[in-house]
Coordinates of C-alpha atoms and ligand atoms in Angstrom, one line a residue:
M1 CA -25.4 0.6 -11.8
K2 CA -22.8 -0.9 -9.5
V3 CA -19.2 0.3 -9.4
I4 CA -17.9 -3.0 -10.6
E5 CA -20.0 -2.5 -13.9
L6 CA -18.6 1.0 -14.2
L7 CA -14.9 0.0 -14.2
R8 CA -13.0 -0.1 -17.4
N9 CA -9.8 -1.3 -18.7
D10 CA -9.5 0.4 -22.2
G11 CA -6.5 2.4 -21.2
K12 CA -8.6 5.7 -21.0
P13 CA -8.7 7.5 -17.8
N14 CA -11.9 6.6 -15.8
V15 CA -11.6 8.9 -12.9
S16 CA -13.8 8.7 -9.8
Y17 CA -13.7 11.3 -6.9
E18 CA -14.1 11.3 -3.1
I19 CA -15.6 14.1 -1.4
V20 CA -16.4 15.1 2.3
P21 CA -19.8 16.3 3.3
P22 CA -19.9 19.7 5.1
K23 CA -19.6 19.9 8.7
R24 CA -22.9 20.2 10.7
G25 CA -24.3 23.7 9.8
G26 CA -22.3 23.8 6.4
S27 CA -23.6 24.2 3.1
V28 CA -24.5 21.3 0.9
S29 CA -24.8 23.8 -2.3
E30 CA -21.0 24.1 -1.9
I31 CA -20.5 20.3 -2.3
L32 CA -23.0 20.2 -5.2
E33 CA -21.0 23.0 -7.0
I34 CA -17.9 20.9 -6.5
I35 CA -19.6 17.8 -8.4
N36 CA -20.9 20.3 -10.8
Q37 CA -17.3 21.4 -11.6
L38 CA -16.4 17.4 -12.0
M39 CA -19.4 16.5 -14.2
E40 CA -17.3 17.7 -17.2
Y41 CA -15.0 15.1 -16.5
E42 CA -17.6 12.3 -16.7
P43 CA -17.0 10.6 -13.3
P44 CA -18.3 6.9 -13.4
F45 CA -19.2 7.4 -9.6
V46 CA -18.6 9.6 -6.6
D47 CA -17.7 8.5 -3.1
V48 CA -19.1 10.4 -0.2
T49 CA -17.2 10.0 3.1
S50 CA -18.7 9.4 6.4
H51 CA -17.5 10.5 9.9
S52 CA -18.8 8.9 13.2
A53 CA -19.8 11.4 15.7
Q54 CA -17.1 12.1 18.3
I55 CA -18.4 10.7 21.5
Y56 CA -17.0 10.3 25.0
Y57 CA -18.6 8.7 27.8
E58 CA -18.8 10.1 31.5
E59 CA -19.2 8.0 34.5
Q60 CA -21.8 8.8 36.7
Q61 CA -22.1 8.7 40.6
D62 CA -24.4 5.6 40.4
G63 CA -21.8 3.7 38.0
S64 CA -23.8 4.3 35.0
W65 CA -22.3 5.9 31.8
R66 CA -23.7 9.1 30.2
R67 CA -22.9 9.6 26.5
H68 CA -21.8 13.0 25.1
I69 CA -21.4 13.7 21.5
K70 CA -18.6 16.2 20.8
R71 CA -18.9 16.9 17.0
K72 CA -21.2 15.4 14.2
R73 CA -20.8 15.2 10.6
P74 CA -23.9 14.0 9.2
G75 CA -25.3 14.0 5.7
T76 CA -23.7 11.3 3.8
L77 CA -26.7 9.2 2.8
G78 CA -28.7 12.6 2.0
L79 CA -25.9 13.8 -0.1
C80 CA -25.5 10.6 -1.8
A81 CA -29.0 10.8 -2.8
A82 CA -28.9 14.6 -3.7
I83 CA -26.0 14.0 -6.0
K84 CA -27.7 11.0 -7.8
G85 CA -31.0 12.9 -8.0
K86 CA -29.3 16.1 -9.5
F87 CA -26.7 14.9 -11.6
G88 CA -27.8 11.2 -12.4
I89 CA -24.4 9.7 -11.3
E90 CA -23.7 6.6 -9.2
T91 CA -22.9 7.6 -5.6
V92 CA -20.9 5.4 -3.0
P93 CA -21.7 6.2 0.4
H94 CA -19.2 5.1 3.0
L95 CA -20.3 3.2 6.1
L96 CA -18.3 2.9 9.4
C97 CA -18.1 0.3 11.9
K98 CA -16.9 2.9 14.5
G99 CA -19.5 4.8 16.2
F100 CA -22.5 2.8 14.7
T101 CA -24.4 -0.3 16.0
R102 CA -25.2 -3.0 13.7
E103 CA -28.8 -2.2 14.0
E104 CA -27.9 1.5 12.7
S105 CA -26.0 0.2 9.8
E106 CA -28.9 -2.1 8.9
D107 CA -31.2 1.0 9.1
A108 CA -28.7 3.0 6.9
L109 CA -28.6 0.2 4.4
I110 CA -32.4 -0.2 4.2
E111 CA -32.6 3.6 3.6
L112 CA -29.9 3.3 0.8
N113 CA -31.9 0.6 -0.8
Y114 CA -35.1 2.7 -0.7
L115 CA -33.1 5.5 -2.3
G116 CA -31.9 3.2 -5.1
I117 CA -28.1 3.4 -4.1
Q118 CA -26.7 0.2 -4.9
N119 CA -23.1 0.7 -3.9
V120 CA -21.3 1.1 -0.4
M121 CA -17.9 1.3 0.8
A122 CA -17.4 -0.8 4.0
L123 CA -14.8 0.5 6.6
R124 CA -14.0 0.4 9.9
G125 CA -13.4 3.9 10.7
D126 CA -10.9 5.2 13.3
D127 CA -12.3 7.6 16.0
G128 CA -15.5 8.3 17.7
G129 CA -16.1 4.9 18.4
F130 CA -17.9 3.4 21.4
K131 CA -15.5 3.6 24.4
K132 CA -17.8 1.7 26.5
P133 CA -19.7 -1.6 25.5
V134 CA -22.7 -0.8 23.6
I135 CA -25.8 0.2 25.4
G136 CA -28.2 -2.6 26.1
D137 CA -28.5 -5.5 23.7
R138 CA -27.4 -3.7 20.6
T139 CA -24.3 -5.0 18.7
R140 CA -21.5 -3.6 16.7
N141 CA -19.1 -4.5 14.0
E142 CA -15.6 -4.7 15.2
Y143 CA -13.8 -4.7 11.8
A144 CA -14.5 -3.9 8.1
V145 CA -14.8 -7.5 7.5
D146 CA -17.8 -7.8 9.9
L147 CA -19.7 -5.0 8.2
V148 CA -19.1 -6.7 4.8
R149 CA -20.6 -10.1 6.3
Q150 CA -23.6 -8.0 7.5
I151 CA -24.1 -6.3 4.1
H152 CA -23.5 -9.9 2.3
S153 CA -26.3 -11.3 4.8
M154 CA -28.8 -8.6 3.6
N155 CA -27.8 -9.3 0.0
T156 CA -29.1 -12.9 0.7
G157 CA -32.2 -11.9 2.6
H158 CA -31.0 -12.2 6.1
Y159 CA -31.5 -9.2 8.5
L160 CA -30.6 -9.0 12.0
E161 CA -34.0 -9.7 13.0
E162 CA -36.7 -11.9 11.2
L163 CA -38.3 -9.1 9.4
I164 CA -41.6 -9.9 7.5
D165 CA -41.3 -9.5 3.6
A166 CA -37.7 -8.2 3.8
A167 CA -36.5 -8.4 0.3
P168 CA -32.6 -9.2 -0.2
T169 CA -30.8 -5.9 -1.2
D170 CA -28.3 -5.9 -3.8
F171 CA -25.2 -3.8 -2.8
C172 CA -21.9 -3.7 -4.5
V173 CA -19.4 -3.5 -1.6
G174 CA -16.0 -1.7 -1.8
V175 CA -13.3 -2.1 0.7
A176 CA -10.1 -0.1 1.7
G177 CA -6.6 -1.4 1.0
Y178 CA -3.1 0.2 1.9
P179 CA -0.2 0.1 -0.4
E180 CA 1.9 1.3 2.4
K181 CA 0.3 -0.9 5.2
H182 CA -2.5 0.1 7.3
F183 CA -0.9 1.5 10.5
E184 CA -1.9 -1.0 12.9
A185 CA -0.8 -3.9 10.9
P186 CA 2.6 -5.7 12.0
N187 CA 3.3 -6.1 8.2
L188 CA 2.1 -5.9 4.8
K189 CA 1.4 -9.7 4.4
W190 CA -0.6 -9.6 7.6
D191 CA -2.6 -6.6 6.3
I192 CA -3.1 -8.3 2.7
S193 CA -4.3 -11.5 4.3
N194 CA -7.1 -9.3 6.3
L195 CA -7.9 -7.7 3.0
K196 CA -8.4 -11.0 1.4
A197 CA -10.9 -11.8 4.1
K198 CA -13.0 -8.9 3.1
I199 CA -13.1 -10.1 -0.3
E200 CA -13.9 -13.5 0.8
A201 CA -16.7 -12.0 2.9
G202 CA -18.3 -10.4 -0.3
A203 CA -16.4 -7.2 -1.3
E204 CA -16.3 -6.8 -5.1
Y205 CA -13.4 -4.2 -5.4
V206 CA -10.6 -2.4 -3.5
T207 CA -9.9 1.3 -3.4
T208 CA -6.6 2.1 -2.0
Q209 CA -5.4 4.9 0.5
M210 CA -3.8 7.6 -1.2
F211 CA -0.1 7.2 -2.3
F212 CA 2.6 9.3 -3.9
D213 CA 5.1 6.5 -4.8
N214 CA 3.7 4.3 -7.7
N215 CA 6.1 1.7 -6.9
A216 CA 4.5 1.0 -3.4
F217 CA 1.1 0.6 -5.4
F218 CA 2.6 -1.8 -7.9
D219 CA 4.2 -3.8 -5.4
F220 CA 1.1 -3.9 -3.2
E221 CA -1.1 -4.9 -6.2
S222 CA 1.4 -7.6 -7.1
R223 CA 1.3 -9.1 -3.7
C224 CA -2.3 -9.1 -3.4
R225 CA -2.6 -10.9 -6.8
K226 CA 0.0 -13.5 -5.4
A227 CA -2.1 -13.8 -2.3
G228 CA -5.3 -14.7 -4.5
I229 CA -6.9 -11.4 -4.5
T230 CA -8.5 -11.1 -8.1
V231 CA -11.0 -8.2 -7.7
P232 CA -10.3 -4.8 -9.3
I233 CA -7.9 -2.6 -7.2
I234 CA -8.4 1.1 -7.8
P235 CA -5.4 3.2 -7.0
G236 CA -6.3 6.3 -4.7
L237 CA -4.5 9.6 -5.5
K238 CA -4.1 13.1 -4.2
V239 CA -2.9 16.3 -5.6
L240 CA -0.4 17.9 -2.9
T241 CA -1.2 21.6 -2.9
S242 CA 0.5 23.0 0.1
K243 CA 3.9 22.7 1.9
K244 CA 1.8 21.9 5.1
Q245 CA 0.7 18.7 3.7
L246 CA 4.2 17.4 3.8
Q247 CA 3.5 17.0 7.4
T248 CA -0.2 16.5 7.8
L249 CA -0.6 13.8 5.2
P250 CA 2.0 11.5 6.5
S251 CA 0.8 11.8 10.0
R252 CA -2.9 11.5 9.2
F253 CA -2.7 8.6 6.5
Y254 CA 0.6 7.0 7.3
L255 CA 2.2 7.5 4.0
Q256 CA 5.5 8.6 2.4
V257 CA 6.2 11.3 0.3
P258 CA 9.0 10.7 -2.1
E259 CA 12.2 12.6 -1.6
E260 CA 12.0 14.1 -5.0
L261 CA 8.4 15.5 -4.4
A262 CA 9.2 16.7 -0.8
S263 CA 12.3 18.4 -1.7
D264 CA 10.8 20.2 -4.8
I265 CA 8.0 21.4 -2.7
E266 CA 9.9 22.7 0.2
S267 CA 12.3 24.7 -2.0
A268 CA 9.2 26.2 -4.0
K269 CA 7.5 29.4 -3.3
D270 CA 4.3 28.7 -1.6
A271 CA 2.3 29.9 -4.7
D272 CA 4.2 27.5 -7.0
V273 CA 3.3 24.2 -4.8
P274 CA 0.1 23.2 -6.6
E275 CA 1.7 23.3 -9.9
I276 CA 4.3 20.9 -8.5
G277 CA 1.5 18.7 -6.9
I278 CA -0.3 18.7 -10.4
R279 CA 2.7 17.8 -12.4
W280 CA 3.6 14.9 -10.0
A281 CA 0.1 13.7 -10.1
I282 CA 0.1 13.8 -13.9
K283 CA 3.2 11.8 -13.8
Q284 CA 1.7 9.2 -11.5
C285 CA -1.5 8.8 -13.6
D286 CA 0.7 8.3 -16.8
E287 CA 2.5 5.6 -15.3
L288 CA -0.6 3.9 -13.9
L289 CA -2.5 4.1 -17.1
G290 CA 0.6 2.9 -18.9
A291 CA 0.5 0.0 -16.7
G292 CA -3.0 -0.9 -17.5
F293 CA -5.0 0.9 -14.5
S294 CA -7.5 2.8 -16.3
N295 CA -9.7 3.5 -13.2
L296 CA -8.3 6.1 -10.9
H297 CA -9.8 7.6 -7.8
F298 CA -8.8 11.0 -6.6
Y299 CA -9.3 12.5 -3.1
I300 CA -10.8 16.0 -2.9
I301 CA -11.2 18.0 0.1
Q302 CA -12.2 21.5 -1.3
T303 CA -10.3 22.2 -4.4
P304 CA -11.6 20.4 -7.4
Q305 CA -9.8 22.8 -9.8
H306 CA -6.4 20.9 -9.1
V307 CA -7.8 17.5 -9.9
A308 CA -9.8 19.1 -12.8
Q309 CA -6.4 20.3 -14.4
V310 CA -4.8 16.7 -13.9
V311 CA -7.9 15.1 -15.6
T312 CA -7.9 17.8 -18.5
E313 CA -4.3 17.0 -19.0
L314 CA -4.9 13.1 -19.1
R315 CA -7.9 13.5 -21.4
K316 CA -5.8 15.4 -23.8
R317 CA -3.3 12.6 -24.1
A318 CA -6.0 9.7 -24.1
Ligands
FAD401 P1 -10.2 -3.1 8.7 O1 -10.3 -3.7 7.1 O2 -11.0 -3.3 9.6 O3 -8.6 -3.1 9.1 C1 -8.3 -2.4 10.1 C2 -6.9 -3.0 10.8 O4 -7.3 -4.1 11.4 C3 -5.9 -3.3 9.7 O5 -4.7 -3.1 10.2 C4 -6.3 -4.7 9.4 O6 -5.1 -5.4 9.0 C5 -6.5 -5.3 10.9 N1 -7.7 -6.3 10.9 C6 -8.6 -6.5 10.0 N2 -9.5 -7.4 10.3 C7 -8.7 -8.0 11.3 C8 -9.1 -9.3 12.2 N3 -10.1 -10.1 12.0 N4 -8.4 -9.2 13.4 C9 -7.3 -8.8 13.6 N5 -7.0 -7.6 12.8 C10 -7.7 -7.3 11.7 N6 -12.4 6.8 7.5 C11 -13.5 7.3 7.9 O7 -13.7 7.6 9.1 N7 -14.4 7.8 7.0 C12 -14.3 7.4 5.5 O8 -15.3 7.8 4.9 C13 -13.1 6.7 5.1 N8 -13.0 6.5 3.9 C14 -11.9 5.8 3.4 C15 -11.6 5.3 2.2 C16 -10.6 4.8 1.9 C17 -10.5 4.2 0.4 C18 -9.7 4.4 2.6 C19 -8.3 3.5 2.3 C20 -9.8 4.5 4.0 C21 -11.0 5.4 4.5 N9 -11.1 5.8 5.8 C22 -12.3 6.4 6.3 C23 -10.0 5.4 7.0 C24 -10.5 4.0 7.5 O9 -11.5 4.0 8.2 C25 -9.2 3.8 8.4 O10 -8.1 3.5 7.8 C26 -9.4 2.6 9.4 O11 -8.1 2.7 10.3 C27 -9.3 1.3 8.8 O12 -10.3 1.2 8.1 P2 -10.5 -0.4 7.4 O13 -12.0 -0.5 6.7 O14 -9.3 -0.6 6.3 O15 -10.3 -1.4 8.5

C-alpha cells in the first residue's frame, strides 16, 4: 500500500518510524530486532534513511580526476525489502540526489519496483556529492524537486532512455519540509515556495524535520496551507535522551531546543535525561493529536525503547 493510503485522521496515534541502516560491516539483525520491538505498536510504515558514499576527487598529473570513496553506508533498498518481507509492513526507502547519478536513481527505482516497494522519500541529501562534474554523459539531480520530477516521469512511463516494454511505475513520493526553515534558505517563505514546487512536481505528502517546539510546526503548517499546499504534512519527532544532544541536534539539524526543555535537561542527572525527553515528547504528541495530527513520525537511531514508552503512553490515552 501507499503511504498516502495508510495515513489516518481519526484522532488516534498512527506512528511511523525512521531508522538508519547499519554501517558497512554492521549487523542487519540489530535493525530487524529494532523493527521487531516496534511491531507491537503497529507502525503504518517504516522509513529507511540513505547515505551517499563520502567521495573525494584527487586531481591527477594528467589533469584527470580520480574518485575515492571514504565511507559507505549501503543497504537501504535491501533493508526495505527485508523488513517488508519479514514483517509485512510498508517501507519507505530514502533516495538522494547527492552522490548519485540520475541513471543510478533510475536503476534503484526499477529495483524497488521489482521488489514491490511503492513508496519513496525524495531528498537532496547534503554531503558526499560529486565535487566535480559527473563523469562522461551521466547526469544528476540538483534539488529534490528534480528527483521528484524524475520519479513522476517514470510513473508516467518515461524513462531516461527509450526502454523497450518499460511499464510505468506507481510510486507514492514523500518529500522533506522544515518547520524551522532549511538552513540554506534565506527565509521560510522562500523555503515553502520550494516545498510547493516539490508537491506540484508530484510529491504526495511531506514529512518534517524533527522539532521540539510545536509552535514552530503549527506556524509552518498554517503557512504551507496559506501557500496552497494541501497534501498531508506529517510532524517529525524525536525523544531527546542525552545532554550531548542539546548541542549535536541543533548543529546537525538546525533546530532550536526550547528554553524550558534545555534547562530541565541541563540541571538533571545524566540518568534522568531520557525520562525528561520522554515526558516532553508525550506532551508534544498530546498537543499535536489534540490539534488533529494523528500521523506522527519518530526518528530513531538505536534506542527504540524510549519511543516505545512514548507510544505506549499515547495508546493508553487514545
Ligand atoms: P531540497 O528540497 O532540494 O531543498 C534544499 C535547499 O534548496 C532548501 O533550502 C530549498 O529551499 C532550496 N531549493 C530547493 N529547490 C530549489 C531551487 N530550484 N532553486 C534554489 N533553491 C532551491 N539526508 C540524508 O542524507 N539521508 C536521508 O535519508 C535523509 N532523510 C531525511 C528525512 C527527512 C524527513 C528530512 C526532513 C530530511 C532528511 N535528510 C536526509 C536531510 C536532507 O537531505 C537535507 O536536509 C538536505 O539539506 C535537503 O534536502 P531536501 O530534500 O529538503 O532538499
